[in-house]
Amino acid sequence: MDERQARTAFAALSQETRLRIVRLLVQAGPDGMAAGAIAEAVAASPSNVSFHLKDLEHAGLIAPRREARSIIYSADFTGLSDLIAFLMKDCCAGHPEICVPALADAQCRPSTAKKKARA
Amino acid sequence: MDERQARTAFAALSQETRLRIVRLLVQAGPDGMAAGAIAEAVAASPSNVSFHLKDLEHAGLIAPRREARSIIYSADFTGLSDLIAFLMKDCCAGHPEICVPALADAQCRPSTAKKKARA
DNA sequence: TCCTCATTTCAATGATTATTGAATTGTAGG
DNA sequence: CCTACAATTCAATAATCATTGAAATGAGGA
């Protein structure tokens, strides 16, 4: 991911409605949600949500597909993953030990990681 | 890190000059750099850089300290780490396997991780 | 104290971005 | 073909953000 694309993605996530949409679609998983259902869930007008969906799509964070009369959006996990990698490279470059707390915090470790004692 | 703080941080990183400043300061490490040196490095006016530094500080991504006549800024690795954790929680919640590629991409693994064959 | 240097603050301007409602496109069923 | 429905596009307005240069603050050294 190049810097320009990363900035576009950061800008997309900096807006309240858009961040809510992304979190919603991550929760929804690969099935995704129709534009109308998203609008209802985030309590915004269809036209406003359409505007934000386009922005998120442009940022590579979600992807649309048509299904009958609806357009279904789902999270682009590759895009999100790339963005995390970008941030990590910046943060950790030359300072690997500093970023590690983030890994512990998010329950997001590869299954090859040692099992950690957990209450 | 709450959602509001995360959005502030994303907004901060979405601006070209600010992102350059963050990357610069991560490179510089804990020693940091004086405001003037930063301005020169990113080729922007002192007053403009001051504006952006304040924004980054407000976002919790950098921290200032006075040293003689200069004000030295350095990256706030905790803030960056928290932001990565926030993003990972969203991205990985319920989908841990999807985020893992990011870990491989960034050379940012805990030293406790198994050593991986690497060309 | 006075002068200088580093940085910030301020006010004004220009540029992006978000929101709204009306009009449009595109899909499906009768 | 006509109607209904889902979603987008468009134009206009409001709001936020970035940039600039001039003025102010604050720390040291002569």
PDB file of C-alpha atoms in Angstrom, chain A residues 3 6-17 19-20 22-23 25-30 77-78 80-93 95-96 98-103 105-114, chain B residues 3 6-17 19-20 22-23 25-30 77-78 80-93 95-96 98-103 105-114:
ATOM      1  CA  GLU A   3       1.261   6.470   1.134  1.00  0.00           C
ATOM      2  CA  ALA A   6      -3.093   5.009   3.135  1.00  0.00           C
ATOM      3  CA  ARG A   7      -3.971   8.676   3.550  1.00  0.00           C
ATOM      4  CA  THR A   8      -7.208   8.143   1.666  1.00  0.00           C
ATOM      5  CA  ALA A   9      -8.058   5.259   3.982  1.00  0.00           C
ATOM      6  CA  PHE A  10      -7.224   7.286   7.104  1.00  0.00           C
ATOM      7  CA  ALA A  11      -9.416  10.122   5.861  1.00  0.00           C
ATOM      8  CA  ALA A  12     -12.244   7.673   5.264  1.00  0.00           C
ATOM      9  CA  LEU A  13     -11.996   6.305   8.802  1.00  0.00           C
ATOM     10  CA  SER A  14     -11.851   9.758  10.379  1.00  0.00           C
ATOM     11  CA  GLN A  15     -15.525  10.443   9.738  1.00  0.00           C
ATOM     12  CA  GLU A  16     -18.059   9.262  12.303  1.00  0.00           C
ATOM     13  CA  THR A  17     -20.640   7.758   9.954  1.00  0.00           C
ATOM     14  CA  LEU A  19     -16.229   4.526  10.764  1.00  0.00           C
ATOM     15  CA  ARG A  20     -19.563   3.213  12.009  1.00  0.00           C
ATOM     16  CA  VAL A  22     -16.877  -0.045   8.542  1.00  0.00           C
ATOM     17  CA  ARG A  23     -17.340  -1.490  12.008  1.00  0.00           C
ATOM     18  CA  LEU A  25     -19.627  -4.346   7.929  1.00  0.00           C
ATOM     19  CA  VAL A  26     -16.743  -6.018   9.724  1.00  0.00           C
ATOM     20  CA  GLN A  27     -19.278  -7.401  12.174  1.00  0.00           C
ATOM     21  CA  ALA A  28     -21.518  -8.492   9.323  1.00  0.00           C
ATOM     22  CA  GLY A  29     -18.715 -10.499   7.761  1.00  0.00           C
ATOM     23  CA  PRO A  30     -18.513 -11.671   4.150  1.00  0.00           C
ATOM     24  CA  PHE A  77     -10.473  -7.334   4.804  1.00  0.00           C
ATOM     25  CA  THR A  78      -7.459  -7.178   2.563  1.00  0.00           C
ATOM     26  CA  LEU A  80      -7.996  -3.172   6.217  1.00  0.00           C
ATOM     27  CA  SER A  81      -5.125  -5.562   6.664  1.00  0.00           C
ATOM     28  CA  ASP A  82      -2.937  -3.548   4.310  1.00  0.00           C
ATOM     29  CA  LEU A  83      -3.681  -0.407   6.257  1.00  0.00           C
ATOM     30  CA  ILE A  84      -2.673  -2.042   9.520  1.00  0.00           C
ATOM     31  CA  ALA A  85       0.523  -3.258   7.897  1.00  0.00           C
ATOM     32  CA  PHE A  86       1.256   0.274   6.674  1.00  0.00           C
ATOM     33  CA  LEU A  87       0.780   1.718  10.128  1.00  0.00           C
ATOM     34  CA  MET A  88       2.904  -0.999  11.678  1.00  0.00           C
ATOM     35  CA  LYS A  89       5.750  -0.438   9.298  1.00  0.00           C
ATOM     36  CA  ASP A  90       5.818   3.219  10.271  1.00  0.00           C
ATOM     37  CA  CYS A  91       5.428   2.595  13.912  1.00  0.00           C
ATOM     38  CA  CYS A  92       7.717  -0.334  14.263  1.00  0.00           C
ATOM     39  CA  ALA A  93      10.442   0.530  11.795  1.00  0.00           C
ATOM     40  CA  HIS A  95      11.441  -0.062  17.093  1.00  0.00           C
ATOM     41  CA  PRO A  96       9.803  -3.483  16.965  1.00  0.00           C
ATOM     42  CA  ILE A  98       7.362  -0.692  20.934  1.00  0.00           C
ATOM     43  CA  CYS A  99       4.500  -1.920  18.796  1.00  0.00           C
ATOM     44  CA  VAL A 100       4.125  -5.274  20.396  1.00  0.00           C
ATOM     45  CA  PRO A 101       1.656  -4.156  23.077  1.00  0.00           C
ATOM     46  CA  ALA A 102      -0.866  -3.624  20.307  1.00  0.00           C
ATOM     47  CA  LEU A 103      -0.678  -7.266  19.404  1.00  0.00           C
ATOM     48  CA  ASP A 105      -4.295  -5.922  23.169  1.00  0.00           C
ATOM     49  CA  ALA A 106      -6.100  -7.014  20.065  1.00  0.00           C
ATOM     50  CA  GLN A 107      -6.956 -10.680  20.179  1.00  0.00           C
ATOM     51  CA  CYS A 108      -5.440 -11.002  16.816  1.00  0.00           C
ATOM     52  CA  ARG A 109      -2.436 -13.227  17.042  1.00  0.00           C
ATOM     53  CA  PRO A 110      -1.629 -15.955  14.613  1.00  0.00           C
ATOM     54  CA  SER A 111      -2.701 -19.339  15.897  1.00  0.00           C
ATOM     55  CA  THR A 112       0.966 -20.307  15.838  1.00  0.00           C
ATOM     56  CA  ALA A 113       1.565 -17.916  18.730  1.00  0.00           C
ATOM     57  CA  LYS A 114       2.075 -19.459  22.108  1.00  0.00           C
TER      58      LYS A 114
ATOM     59  CA  GLU B   3     -13.698   5.821  19.051  1.00  0.00           C
ATOM     60  CA  ALA B   6      -9.254   7.079  17.116  1.00  0.00           C
ATOM     61  CA  ARG B   7     -11.105   9.267  14.639  1.00  0.00           C
ATOM     62  CA  THR B   8      -8.992  12.247  15.660  1.00  0.00           C
ATOM     63  CA  ALA B   9      -5.858  10.197  15.074  1.00  0.00           C
ATOM     64  CA  PHE B  10      -7.059   8.975  11.690  1.00  0.00           C
ATOM     65  CA  ALA B  11      -7.848  12.536  10.658  1.00  0.00           C
ATOM     66  CA  ALA B  12      -4.389  13.604  11.744  1.00  0.00           C
ATOM     67  CA  LEU B  13      -2.730  10.920   9.640  1.00  0.00           C
ATOM     68  CA  SER B  14      -4.839  11.670   6.582  1.00  0.00           C
ATOM     69  CA  GLN B  15      -2.997  14.918   5.851  1.00  0.00           C
ATOM     70  CA  GLU B  16       0.169  14.723   3.773  1.00  0.00           C
ATOM     71  CA  THR B  17       2.386  17.031   5.818  1.00  0.00           C
ATOM     72  CA  LEU B  19       1.841  11.960   7.945  1.00  0.00           C
ATOM     73  CA  ARG B  20       5.305  12.956   6.801  1.00  0.00           C
ATOM     74  CA  VAL B  22       4.918  11.324  11.999  1.00  0.00           C
ATOM     75  CA  ARG B  23       7.080   9.113   9.817  1.00  0.00           C
ATOM     76  CA  LEU B  25       9.613  11.438  14.067  1.00  0.00           C
ATOM     77  CA  VAL B  26       9.261   7.671  14.210  1.00  0.00           C
ATOM     78  CA  GLN B  27      12.543   7.457  12.311  1.00  0.00           C
ATOM     79  CA  ALA B  28      14.115   9.988  14.653  1.00  0.00           C
ATOM     80  CA  GLY B  29      13.225   7.858  17.662  1.00  0.00           C
ATOM     81  CA  PRO B  30      13.020   9.045  21.273  1.00  0.00           C
ATOM     82  CA  PHE B  77       4.729   5.280  20.458  1.00  0.00           C
ATOM     83  CA  THR B  78       2.026   4.455  22.950  1.00  0.00           C
ATOM     84  CA  LEU B  80       0.509   4.871  17.723  1.00  0.00           C
ATOM     85  CA  SER B  81       0.347   1.475  19.336  1.00  0.00           C
ATOM     86  CA  ASP B  82      -3.124   2.179  20.724  1.00  0.00           C
ATOM     87  CA  LEU B  83      -4.306   3.214  17.296  1.00  0.00           C
ATOM     88  CA  ILE B  84      -3.039  -0.016  15.739  1.00  0.00           C
ATOM     89  CA  ALA B  85      -4.772  -1.970  18.483  1.00  0.00           C
ATOM     90  CA  PHE B  86      -8.024  -0.112  17.801  1.00  0.00           C
ATOM     91  CA  LEU B  87      -7.842  -0.890  14.103  1.00  0.00           C
ATOM     92  CA  MET B  88      -7.007  -4.518  14.794  1.00  0.00           C
ATOM     93  CA  LYS B  89      -9.915  -4.967  17.140  1.00  0.00           C
ATOM     94  CA  ASP B  90     -12.268  -3.738  14.436  1.00  0.00           C
ATOM     95  CA  CYS B  91     -10.646  -5.687  11.706  1.00  0.00           C
ATOM     96  CA  CYS B  92     -10.055  -8.901  13.548  1.00  0.00           C
ATOM     97  CA  ALA B  93     -13.115  -9.093  15.750  1.00  0.00           C
ATOM     98  CA  HIS B  95     -12.060 -12.843  11.986  1.00  0.00           C
ATOM     99  CA  PRO B  96      -8.603 -13.314  13.525  1.00  0.00           C
ATOM    100  CA  ILE B  98      -7.914 -12.315   8.231  1.00  0.00           C
ATOM    101  CA  CYS B  99      -5.661  -9.815   9.928  1.00  0.00           C
ATOM    102  CA  VAL B 100      -2.694 -12.039  10.314  1.00  0.00           C
ATOM    103  CA  PRO B 101      -1.142 -11.214   6.952  1.00  0.00           C
ATOM    104  CA  ALA B 102      -0.508  -7.734   8.300  1.00  0.00           C
ATOM    105  CA  LEU B 103       1.696  -9.166  11.008  1.00  0.00           C
ATOM    106  CA  ASP B 105       4.091  -7.972   6.341  1.00  0.00           C
ATOM    107  CA  ALA B 106       5.316  -5.623   8.992  1.00  0.00           C
ATOM    108  CA  GLN B 107       8.496  -6.852  10.593  1.00  0.00           C
ATOM    109  CA  CYS B 108       6.923  -6.269  13.905  1.00  0.00           C
ATOM    110  CA  ARG B 109       6.537  -9.556  15.686  1.00  0.00           C
ATOM    111  CA  PRO B 110       7.264 -10.126  19.314  1.00  0.00           C
ATOM    112  CA  SER B 111      10.637 -11.714  19.883  1.00  0.00           C
ATOM    113  CA  THR B 112       8.767 -14.572  21.544  1.00  0.00           C
ATOM    114  CA  ALA B 113       7.350 -15.523  18.156  1.00  0.00           C
ATOM    115  CA  LYS B 114       8.814 -18.582  16.560  1.00  0.00           C
TER     116      LYS B 114
END
